[in-house]
Structures are given as C-alpha cells and as structure tokens.
CSV table of C-alpha atoms and ligand atoms in Angstrom, one decimal:
chain,number,residue,atom,x,y,z
A,294,MET,CA,8.4,21.0,-6.9
A,295,ASP,CA,9.7,22.3,-3.6
A,296,LYS,CA,13.5,22.2,-4.2
A,297,SER,CA,14.0,21.1,-0.6
A,298,GLN,CA,11.5,17.8,-0.9
A,299,GLU,CA,14.0,14.6,0.0
A,300,ILE,CA,14.5,12.7,-3.3
A,301,VAL,CA,15.2,9.1,-2.9
A,302,ILE,CA,16.6,6.6,-5.4
A,303,ARG,CA,16.2,3.0,-5.3
A,304,HIS,CA,16.3,-0.1,-6.7
A,305,SER,CA,12.7,-0.6,-8.6
A,306,ILE,CA,10.7,-3.6,-6.4
A,307,ASN,CA,7.5,-4.7,-8.1
A,308,GLU,CA,5.6,-2.9,-6.2
A,309,ASP,CA,6.2,0.4,-8.2
A,310,ALA,CA,5.4,-1.5,-11.2
A,311,PRO,CA,1.7,-0.3,-11.7
A,312,TYR,CA,3.1,3.1,-10.3
A,313,ILE,CA,6.4,3.3,-13.5
A,314,PHE,CA,3.9,2.0,-16.2
A,315,GLU,CA,0.8,4.5,-15.2
A,316,LEU,CA,4.4,7.1,-15.3
A,317,LEU,CA,5.9,6.1,-18.8
A,318,ASN,CA,1.5,6.4,-20.3
A,319,GLU,CA,1.9,9.9,-18.9
A,320,THR,CA,5.9,11.0,-20.1
A,321,TRP,CA,5.0,9.2,-23.5
A,322,ASP,CA,2.4,11.1,-24.6
A,323,ALA,CA,3.8,14.3,-23.5
A,324,ALA,CA,6.9,13.5,-25.4
A,325,TYR,CA,5.9,11.8,-28.3
A,326,SER,CA,2.1,12.4,-29.2
A,327,ALA,CA,3.3,14.6,-31.8
A,328,PHE,CA,4.7,12.7,-33.5
A,329,ILE,CA,3.9,9.0,-32.7
A,330,PRO,CA,-0.3,8.4,-32.5
A,331,LYS,CA,-1.5,7.9,-29.4
A,332,LYS,CA,-2.8,4.4,-30.5
A,333,ASP,CA,0.3,3.1,-30.9
A,334,LEU,CA,2.3,4.6,-28.0
A,335,ILE,CA,-0.5,2.9,-25.8
A,336,GLU,CA,-0.7,-0.7,-28.2
A,337,TYR,CA,3.3,-0.8,-27.5
A,338,LEU,CA,3.6,0.7,-23.7
A,339,ASN,CA,0.6,-2.7,-23.0
A,340,ASN,CA,3.0,-5.7,-25.2
A,341,THR,CA,6.4,-4.0,-23.6
A,342,TYR,CA,5.9,-2.4,-20.3
A,343,ASN,CA,2.8,-5.0,-18.5
A,344,ILE,CA,3.5,-5.5,-15.6
A,345,SER,CA,4.8,-8.6,-15.4
A,346,LYS,CA,6.8,-7.4,-18.1
A,347,LEU,CA,8.1,-4.7,-15.9
A,348,GLU,CA,8.5,-7.3,-12.8
A,349,LEU,CA,10.9,-9.8,-15.2
A,350,LEU,CA,12.7,-6.3,-16.0
A,351,PHE,CA,13.6,-6.1,-12.4
A,352,SER,CA,14.9,-10.3,-11.8
A,353,ASN,CA,16.8,-9.8,-15.4
A,354,LYS,CA,20.5,-9.7,-13.9
A,355,ASP,CA,21.6,-8.0,-17.4
A,356,TYR,CA,19.3,-4.8,-16.2
A,357,GLU,CA,19.0,-2.0,-13.5
A,358,CYS,CA,15.3,-0.5,-12.5
A,359,TYR,CA,15.6,2.4,-10.5
A,360,SER,CA,12.7,4.4,-9.2
A,361,VAL,CA,13.2,8.4,-8.2
A,362,LEU,CA,10.8,8.8,-5.2
A,363,ILE,CA,9.1,12.0,-4.0
A,364,ASN,CA,7.2,11.7,-0.9
A,365,SER,CA,6.9,8.7,-1.4
A,366,LYS,CA,5.9,8.9,-5.1
A,367,ILE,CA,7.3,7.3,-8.2
A,368,VAL,CA,8.1,10.6,-10.1
A,369,ALA,CA,10.9,9.3,-13.0
A,370,TRP,CA,12.1,6.3,-14.0
A,371,LEU,CA,16.0,5.3,-15.1
A,372,LYS,CA,16.5,1.5,-16.6
A,373,LEU,CA,19.9,0.7,-17.7
A,374,PHE,CA,21.1,-2.1,-19.8
A,375,GLU,CA,24.1,-4.4,-20.0
A,376,ASP,CA,24.8,-5.9,-23.3
A,377,VAL,CA,26.8,-8.5,-22.4
A,378,GLU,CA,27.3,-10.1,-26.1
A,379,LYS,CA,28.4,-6.8,-27.2
A,380,LYS,CA,30.2,-5.7,-24.2
A,381,ARG,CA,28.2,-2.2,-24.4
A,382,PHE,CA,26.3,-0.3,-21.1
A,383,TYR,CA,23.2,1.4,-22.6
A,384,LEU,CA,21.4,4.3,-20.3
A,385,SER,CA,18.0,2.0,-22.1
A,386,SER,CA,15.8,4.5,-20.5
A,387,ILE,CA,14.7,7.6,-18.6
A,388,TYR,CA,11.5,9.4,-17.5
A,389,VAL,CA,10.7,12.0,-15.9
A,390,LEU,CA,7.3,13.0,-15.2
A,391,PRO,CA,6.2,16.2,-16.8
A,392,ASP,CA,5.4,17.6,-13.7
A,393,PHE,CA,9.0,17.2,-12.1
A,394,GLN,CA,11.4,17.8,-15.3
A,395,LYS,CA,13.9,20.7,-15.2
A,396,PHE,CA,14.3,19.9,-11.4
A,397,LYS,CA,18.1,17.9,-12.0
A,398,ILE,CA,16.6,14.6,-11.5
A,399,GLY,CA,17.7,13.2,-14.9
A,400,LYS,CA,21.5,15.3,-13.8
A,401,LYS,CA,21.3,12.9,-10.9
A,402,LEU,CA,19.8,9.8,-12.9
A,403,ILE,CA,22.1,10.2,-15.4
A,404,SER,CA,25.4,10.7,-12.9
A,405,LEU,CA,24.1,7.7,-11.8
A,406,SER,CA,24.2,6.3,-15.3
A,407,TYR,CA,28.2,7.2,-15.8
A,408,GLU,CA,28.5,5.4,-12.3
A,409,ARG,CA,27.4,2.7,-12.2
A,410,ALA,CA,28.8,1.7,-16.2
A,411,VAL,CA,32.5,2.7,-14.6
A,412,THR,CA,32.1,0.0,-12.2
A,413,LYS,CA,31.1,-2.1,-14.2
A,414,SER,CA,34.4,-1.2,-16.0
A,415,TYR,CA,32.9,0.2,-19.0
A,416,ASP,CA,34.5,3.3,-20.7
A,417,SER,CA,31.9,4.8,-22.6
A,418,ILE,CA,27.8,4.7,-22.0
A,419,TRP,CA,25.4,4.0,-24.8
A,420,ILE,CA,21.9,5.7,-25.3
A,421,GLY,CA,19.0,6.0,-28.1
A,422,VAL,CA,16.9,8.4,-28.6
A,423,MET,CA,14.2,9.4,-31.6
A,424,VAL,CA,15.1,11.9,-33.9
A,425,GLN,CA,12.1,13.6,-33.1
A,426,ASN,CA,12.5,13.5,-29.1
A,427,LEU,CA,14.5,17.0,-29.7
A,428,LYS,CA,14.5,17.9,-25.9
A,429,ALA,CA,16.3,15.4,-25.1
A,430,LEU,CA,18.3,15.2,-27.9
A,431,ASP,CA,19.6,18.4,-26.7
A,432,TRP,CA,20.2,17.4,-23.7
A,433,TYR,CA,22.2,14.6,-24.3
A,434,LYS,CA,24.5,16.5,-26.7
A,435,ARG,CA,25.1,19.3,-24.2
A,436,GLU,CA,26.1,16.1,-21.9
A,437,GLY,CA,28.4,15.2,-24.3
A,438,PHE,CA,26.7,12.4,-26.4
A,439,ILE,CA,27.8,12.0,-29.9
A,440,PHE,CA,25.5,10.4,-32.3
A,441,THR,CA,27.2,8.7,-34.9
A,442,GLU,CA,24.1,6.0,-35.7
A,443,GLU,CA,21.0,6.3,-36.9
A,444,LEU,CA,18.3,2.9,-37.0
A,445,PRO,CA,14.8,3.0,-37.3
A,446,PHE,CA,13.1,2.8,-34.0
A,447,ASN,CA,9.1,0.6,-34.6
A,448,MET,CA,6.7,1.5,-31.8
A,449,ASN,CA,3.8,-0.8,-33.1
A,450,GLU,CA,3.2,0.5,-36.2
A,451,THR,CA,4.7,3.7,-36.5
A,452,SER,CA,8.4,3.2,-37.4
A,453,VAL,CA,10.6,6.6,-36.4
A,454,PRO,CA,14.2,7.4,-36.9
A,455,HIS,CA,16.5,6.4,-34.0
A,456,LEU,CA,20.2,7.6,-33.2
A,457,ILE,CA,22.5,6.4,-31.5
A,458,GLY,CA,24.7,8.0,-29.6
A,459,GLN,CA,27.7,7.4,-26.9
A,460,LYS,CA,29.9,9.4,-24.7
A,461,ILE,CA,33.1,8.4,-23.4
A,462,LEU,CA,32.9,8.0,-19.6
A,463,ILE,CA,37.3,7.4,-18.9
B,279,COA,C1,15.1,14.4,-20.6
B,279,COA,C2,14.9,14.5,-19.1
B,279,COA,C3,14.6,12.9,-18.6
B,279,COA,C4,15.9,15.6,-18.5
B,279,COA,O1,15.5,15.0,-17.0
B,279,COA,P1,15.0,16.2,-16.2
B,279,COA,O2,14.8,16.3,-14.7
B,279,COA,O3,13.7,17.3,-16.9
B,279,COA,O4,16.2,17.3,-16.3
B,279,COA,P2,17.2,18.2,-15.8
B,279,COA,O5,16.5,19.2,-14.7
B,279,COA,O6,18.3,17.2,-15.0
B,279,COA,O7,18.0,18.8,-16.5
B,279,COA,C5,19.4,19.2,-17.0
B,279,COA,C6,19.5,20.4,-18.2
B,279,COA,O8,18.2,20.3,-19.1
B,279,COA,C7,17.4,21.0,-19.3
B,279,COA,N1,16.1,20.5,-19.9
B,279,COA,C8,15.6,19.6,-19.2
B,279,COA,N2,14.7,19.4,-19.6
B,279,COA,C9,14.2,20.1,-20.5
B,279,COA,C10,13.1,20.5,-21.5
B,279,COA,N3,11.8,19.4,-21.8
B,279,COA,N4,13.3,21.0,-22.6
B,279,COA,C11,14.3,22.7,-22.4
B,279,COA,N5,15.4,22.4,-21.3
B,279,COA,C12,14.9,21.0,-20.9
B,279,COA,C13,17.3,21.6,-17.9
B,279,COA,O9,16.9,23.5,-17.9
B,279,COA,C14,18.7,21.6,-17.6
B,279,COA,O10,19.5,22.6,-17.6
B,279,COA,P3,20.5,23.3,-17.2
B,279,COA,O11,21.7,21.9,-16.7
B,279,COA,O12,21.8,24.4,-18.2
B,279,COA,O13,20.1,23.9,-16.1
B,279,COA,C15,13.0,15.1,-18.9
B,279,COA,O14,13.0,15.9,-19.4
B,279,COA,C16,12.3,13.7,-19.1
B,279,COA,O15,12.0,12.7,-19.0
B,279,COA,N6,11.6,14.2,-20.5
B,279,COA,C17,10.8,13.4,-21.2
B,279,COA,C18,11.1,12.3,-21.6
B,279,COA,C19,12.5,11.5,-22.6
B,279,COA,O16,12.2,11.9,-23.5
B,279,COA,N7,13.6,11.0,-21.9
B,279,COA,C20,14.4,10.7,-23.0
B,279,COA,C21,14.2,9.0,-24.1
B,279,COA,S1,15.0,9.0,-25.3
C-alpha cells in the first residue's frame, strides 16, 4: 500500500454488501482458519453476513457500520453495537484485508470507535476476541483493554473460547 493514498471512511451502504462479504471471507480465512475448520467459517459467514443480513445491519439503529475505501476499493470494515438494554457499547467487528494490515487503518477505526462511544455518553467500550486470535488479542491489550470474562463462541459446529474485554474511555 502506498502511504500517500487517500483513506476514506464512511457509513456502509447496501452497494457495499457483496464487497464486505468477500472481505470477511478473505480476512476470516487468514485470521481464523488455523483453529476453525474452513467449512464452519464459510457456513457461519453465509448464515450471519449474507447480503440481506448485511443490508439489515446497515439499517438497524443499534448498529453503526463503516466501510474503509482506498481508490474506491473496500479494504476494511467496522461494526459498532449499542446494547441499549445492558447499556454497553461494543466494538463488535473490525476487519482489515490482509494486504492492508499494519498500515494504521485498524488504529483509525479503533479511534473512531472510542469517539462514537464517548459521543453516545458511554464511559467505556467493550470487545470480544477469540483466545487463539493472538495478534488481535495482543493489539487490544496494547490499546488498553482489560479482559475479565471468558465465554464460548460458536462458529457453526466449532466452539472456541472468547475473551470479553473493556477499555475505560473517560
Ligand atoms: C487486528 C487488526 C484489526 C488491526 O488493524 P491494522 O490496520 O492491521 O492495525 P494497525 O496498522 O493500526 O496496527 C496497530 C499496531 O498493531 C500492530 N499489528 C497490527 N497487526 C499486526 C499483526 N498482524 N501482527 C503483528 N502486529 C500487528 C502494528 O504493528 C501496530 O503496532 P504499533 O502501533 O506499535 O506500530 C487487523 O490486523 C485485522 O483485521 N486482523 C485480522 C482480523 C482480526 O483479527 N480482527 C479482530 C477480530 S476481534
């Protein structure tokens, strides 16, 4: 990636859905296939983030979805979730295409997540990360997240341990 290229971050729109689906497919394969069978990844992806489910997410007021574009190509996706009942704000998905990782796109998206949480009057932000996703877990810890809870996360027929973490923002 050429560092002078302009990075555009905007709300996801329906036209983005097929590209986000492909982005998830590629990014999950790189990040998760070492510990989750591909057939479970694909089935979970098809059930959870098919085009119509993505479009529903984009119009759901409890969620905020952002697409990151470089030269009109979607290279990253962010999903934020406000759990109104539990009064918690979650960074619920953050995915950067493998070829575009380590260029601070993740940093821009995590900073946007903090801003959105504070704007909505939350004093902390929550995330969940699979224990075996060591790179992301390490990244969150360096960002100041503290992990206190472990719950199973089911991806189709595979269950993996999943850590829940919180970062205090104000
Ligand atoms: C985790 C992720 C969102 C980070 O986004 P990114 O754009 O690659 O991260 P940044 O460039 O902002 O990196 C920030 C820091 O993390 C480090 N880092 C990022 N990805 C890394 C990796 N794969 N391995 C080692 N270090 C990494 C960078 O070197 C940088 O360190 P620095 O601040 O000391 O310079 C991205 O790598 C990703 O999508 N990973 C795969 C999917 C995933 O695991 N998502 C999270 C699910 S919970």
